[in-house]
XYZ file of C-alpha atoms in Angstrom:
324
model
C -121.284 2.827 149.841
C -119.028 1.527 152.631
C -121.205 0.443 155.542
C -124.958 -0.002 155.130
C -126.198 0.018 158.695
C -128.788 2.554 159.828
C -127.039 5.671 158.510
C -125.416 4.047 155.488
C -128.709 2.532 154.406
C -130.359 5.965 154.523
C -127.537 7.503 152.476
C -127.836 4.704 149.921
C -131.596 5.213 149.648
C -131.171 8.963 149.241
C -128.585 8.522 146.491
C -130.827 6.103 144.667
C -134.059 8.085 144.954
C -133.195 11.755 145.403
C -129.829 12.529 143.780
C -130.336 12.593 140.027
C -126.685 13.000 139.083
C -125.515 9.939 141.021
C -125.713 6.207 140.452
C -125.454 3.706 143.300
C -122.908 1.297 141.839
C -122.110 -0.969 144.781
C -122.401 -1.383 148.537
C -120.296 -3.251 151.034
C -120.561 -4.073 154.718
C -118.582 -6.248 157.110
C -121.750 -8.274 157.692
C -122.381 -10.441 154.624
C -126.103 -10.865 155.192
C -126.562 -7.099 155.586
C -124.694 -6.161 152.411
C -126.437 -8.851 150.353
C -129.879 -7.892 151.647
C -129.406 -4.154 151.108
C -127.925 -4.685 147.654
C -130.896 -6.824 146.639
C -133.465 -4.412 148.083
C -131.868 -1.393 146.389
C -131.115 -3.102 143.107
C -127.350 -2.718 143.216
C -124.231 -4.889 143.592
C -122.767 -6.188 146.841
C -118.962 -6.055 147.055
C -117.388 -8.655 149.305
C -114.880 -6.201 150.766
C -113.856 -2.568 150.840
C -110.834 -3.369 148.681
C -113.037 -5.052 146.079
C -115.328 -2.022 145.975
C -112.424 0.428 145.673
C -110.894 -1.571 142.794
C -113.965 -0.934 140.641
C -113.232 1.481 137.816
C -116.864 2.601 137.675
C -116.720 3.935 141.251
C -115.808 7.614 141.245
C -116.724 8.508 144.828
C -117.567 6.686 148.043
C -119.622 7.351 151.135
C -118.027 5.999 154.304
C -120.693 5.156 156.885
C -118.969 2.260 158.600
C -118.546 2.176 162.413
C -116.384 5.061 163.571
C -113.413 2.856 164.430
C -113.045 2.176 160.695
C -113.490 5.735 159.412
C -109.784 6.500 159.230
C -108.858 3.223 157.533
C -111.663 3.347 154.976
C -111.212 7.024 154.136
C -107.453 6.668 153.657
C -107.909 3.571 151.486
C -110.481 5.374 149.347
C -108.198 8.385 148.949
C -105.281 6.192 147.886
C -107.597 4.596 145.319
C -108.356 8.058 143.933
C -111.996 8.144 145.034
C -113.663 11.276 146.366
C -114.892 10.706 149.921
C -117.965 11.654 151.903
C -117.065 10.644 155.461
C -119.544 10.390 158.282
C -118.531 11.978 161.569
C -116.356 11.627 163.507
C -113.566 11.941 160.982
C -111.474 9.486 163.045
C -111.072 8.224 166.603
C -107.938 10.292 167.282
C -106.478 13.588 166.149
C -103.531 11.748 164.648
C -106.031 9.690 162.680
C -107.831 12.834 161.545
C -104.526 14.308 160.381
C -103.797 11.099 158.459
C -107.151 11.257 156.673
C -106.657 14.915 155.744
C -103.093 14.275 154.550
C -104.171 11.303 152.432
C -106.921 13.338 150.792
C -104.544 16.219 150.085
C -101.845 13.941 148.659
C -104.314 12.139 146.389
C -106.009 15.363 145.311
C -109.463 14.020 146.136
C -112.436 15.836 147.681
C -113.053 15.052 151.338
C -116.385 16.110 152.838
C -117.392 15.393 156.442
C -120.991 14.592 157.337
C -122.249 17.421 159.530
C -125.785 17.485 158.176
C -127.002 20.380 160.336
C -125.231 22.778 157.991
C -127.685 21.634 155.317
C -130.815 21.768 157.480
C -133.038 24.609 156.176
C -133.620 26.103 159.625
C -129.959 26.051 160.652
C -128.862 27.333 157.246
C -131.271 30.287 157.512
C -130.100 31.003 161.059
C -126.494 31.043 159.868
C -127.410 33.438 157.065
C -129.132 35.813 159.495
C -126.240 35.791 161.957
C -123.618 36.201 159.220
C -125.500 39.137 157.709
C -124.770 41.120 160.877
C -128.202 42.754 161.092
C -128.625 41.375 164.620
C -125.205 42.583 165.693
C -122.273 40.537 166.895
C -123.095 36.983 168.083
C -122.504 36.710 171.833
C -123.813 33.350 172.994
C -124.698 29.981 171.462
C -126.790 27.436 173.313
C -127.362 23.914 172.000
C -129.653 21.177 173.336
C -129.194 17.710 171.839
C -131.378 15.010 173.428
C -131.816 11.532 171.996
C -134.998 9.622 172.674
C -133.237 6.387 173.616
C -130.011 5.578 175.424
C -127.540 2.810 174.579
C -127.799 -0.220 176.855
C -124.946 -2.495 177.852
C -122.566 -3.455 180.628
C -121.015 -0.468 182.411
C -117.771 0.522 180.702
C -118.594 -1.222 177.415
C -118.592 2.113 175.572
C -115.930 4.810 175.593
C -116.357 7.754 177.934
C -116.019 10.121 174.992
C -118.772 8.512 172.878
C -121.486 11.003 173.802
C -119.043 13.781 172.892
C -117.851 12.338 169.572
C -121.231 10.937 168.499
C -123.795 13.500 169.744
C -122.357 16.721 171.156
C -119.936 16.939 168.220
C -122.781 18.243 166.039
C -123.063 21.285 168.303
C -119.291 21.674 168.488
C -119.237 22.008 164.724
C -122.483 23.985 164.706
C -121.206 26.512 167.231
C -117.951 27.078 165.281
C -119.922 27.489 162.077
C -122.613 29.728 163.531
C -120.231 32.001 165.434
C -117.621 32.013 162.617
C -114.913 31.781 165.251
C -112.529 29.287 166.815
C -112.803 27.688 170.243
C -109.928 28.527 172.573
C -111.248 27.088 175.844
C -113.403 24.126 176.910
C -114.916 23.245 180.279
C -117.076 20.127 180.564
C -118.773 17.618 182.822
C -119.842 14.045 182.093
C -122.422 12.125 184.081
C -124.628 9.054 184.158
C -128.204 10.065 184.935
C -129.906 6.905 183.694
C -129.814 3.407 185.153
C -126.190 2.868 186.176
C -126.588 -0.906 185.991
C -127.426 -0.777 182.280
C -125.617 2.407 181.158
C -122.513 1.514 179.158
C -121.031 5.009 179.557
C -121.849 8.639 180.304
C -125.305 9.595 179.034
C -125.193 13.331 179.782
C -122.620 16.004 179.075
C -122.608 19.750 179.580
C -119.904 21.682 177.781
C -118.929 25.352 177.886
C -116.943 26.803 175.002
C -114.964 30.045 174.929
C -114.308 31.644 171.526
C -111.322 33.730 170.495
C -113.346 36.938 170.079
C -115.077 36.675 173.451
C -118.325 34.826 172.630
C -119.311 31.773 174.662
C -121.432 28.657 174.167
C -123.211 26.129 176.358
C -123.961 22.704 174.924
C -125.981 19.902 176.485
C -126.127 16.413 174.995
C -128.188 13.614 176.521
C -129.073 10.031 175.688
C -132.358 8.624 176.958
C -134.618 11.680 177.182
C -137.521 9.241 176.546
C -140.084 11.861 175.492
C -138.664 12.638 172.003
C -135.638 13.440 169.907
C -135.240 17.075 170.954
C -132.847 19.400 169.124
C -132.780 23.143 169.841
C -130.297 25.950 169.346
C -130.273 29.607 170.272
C -127.878 32.273 169.039
C -128.033 35.445 171.108
C -126.655 38.505 169.341
C -126.183 42.141 170.405
C -129.522 43.227 168.924
C -131.641 40.089 168.811
C -131.721 36.316 168.884
C -132.209 33.449 166.435
C -133.803 30.267 167.748
C -133.947 26.925 165.940
C -136.384 24.315 167.200
C -137.673 26.286 170.186
C -141.193 25.914 171.504
C -143.660 28.789 171.331
C -143.319 30.685 174.582
C -145.862 29.469 177.099
C -146.156 29.637 180.867
C -145.556 25.900 181.207
C -144.710 23.018 178.890
C -144.773 19.400 180.112
C -143.296 16.641 177.958
C -143.991 13.005 178.882
C -142.676 9.779 177.457
C -145.165 8.193 175.100
C -147.102 11.382 174.371
C -147.204 12.551 170.784
C -146.247 16.100 169.870
C -146.310 17.209 166.266
C -143.436 19.630 166.874
C -141.066 16.900 168.088
C -139.440 13.955 166.304
C -138.786 10.308 167.182
C -135.230 10.349 165.865
C -132.508 11.967 163.789
C -133.508 10.316 160.523
C -136.877 12.041 160.687
C -135.588 15.393 161.969
C -132.875 15.721 159.340
C -134.516 13.920 156.415
C -134.163 16.939 154.105
C -130.668 17.776 155.332
C -129.344 14.284 154.556
C -130.574 14.627 150.988
C -129.174 18.152 150.631
C -125.694 17.235 151.842
C -125.433 14.333 149.378
C -126.655 16.505 146.514
C -123.985 19.024 147.436
C -121.338 16.290 147.650
C -122.222 14.851 144.249
C -122.387 18.293 142.638
C -118.988 19.128 144.105
C -117.558 15.908 142.691
C -118.847 16.798 139.235
C -117.750 20.450 139.112
C -114.630 19.979 141.285
C -115.266 22.729 143.814
C -114.036 22.635 147.427
C -116.394 20.995 149.938
C -118.487 23.177 152.242
C -117.621 20.935 155.210
C -113.936 20.071 155.121
C -111.685 17.562 156.784
C -110.313 20.428 158.858
C -113.851 21.149 160.089
C -114.097 17.517 161.152
C -110.777 17.738 162.965
C -111.711 20.937 164.813
C -114.940 19.397 166.119
C -113.117 16.241 167.184
C -110.447 18.296 168.987
C -113.182 20.076 170.962
C -114.728 16.713 171.891
C -111.414 15.380 173.199
C -110.743 18.628 175.067
C -114.151 18.257 176.724
C -113.255 14.720 177.773
C -110.004 15.934 179.349
C -111.780 18.806 181.078
C -114.398 16.485 182.552
C -111.662 14.221 183.889
C -109.648 17.061 185.465
C -112.482 19.496 186.329
C -110.408 22.252 184.725
C -110.750 24.252 181.496
C -108.766 22.859 178.569
C -107.499 24.307 175.276
C -108.267 22.161 172.207
C -105.266 20.700 170.387
């Protein structure tokens, strides 16, 4: 395990407790106290560096959950060491970096799987099955709502403008491609700060329109700091019906307030996707053992990242953009 912060710690726990065919051999983190504490609590070994971990002959595969600025470096190093890689999104911080990761994996002949856990969520997986079956007709429109309970806090400009696109909206960029089984050919986007400008390190709201090659469209909203809950919803409108994930029962009026408990909402992503995080690691480990291609590829990670960067360019120019 490379990186044992919030997400890496959850992956490590899932491997240890819920993936029977895997053994958690070692963890590493740039912060010494973090890696030593997590290793002790999970009953495994702390490696002093990524290189030390990758030199271990008993390590067959790695999970990269380090900060995104290190994803490219750590994934490439793991590939060169001959280790299969599960890589948290985004695949890299540039398209050139994404191409380097994909090329390294291909050259080394290792399996590269990107962490888009929604594909393993039972509700999204069932929705995809229904849409792909064609019984509802051709998919016409995808709508995604992605609202985080809390917003990052820091000096203005201390985060990149694209962070809300590459960290949050990217799940819907991948989800829309997957659900519609089509490629994005046009992107129009806006970025805004709707929270406290004095404490907002970057944009905390984005609205993105996608145009697909076969004529379908999508609208995606991502927001940090909704305050009432972690709210994830998707709707796929088809010719003869619709599939809705996470929608509320239709009522005349629904009011959501910060601090109020609702059993149909979640406090955060770890709770909402608890089952999906386990399922994606089980699939990764099984794929390592039987040597089958990953369900979520490096190319999938690159496509989603390209859409995110196209959205950033569109927001800056107020014009539609074609992804690279």
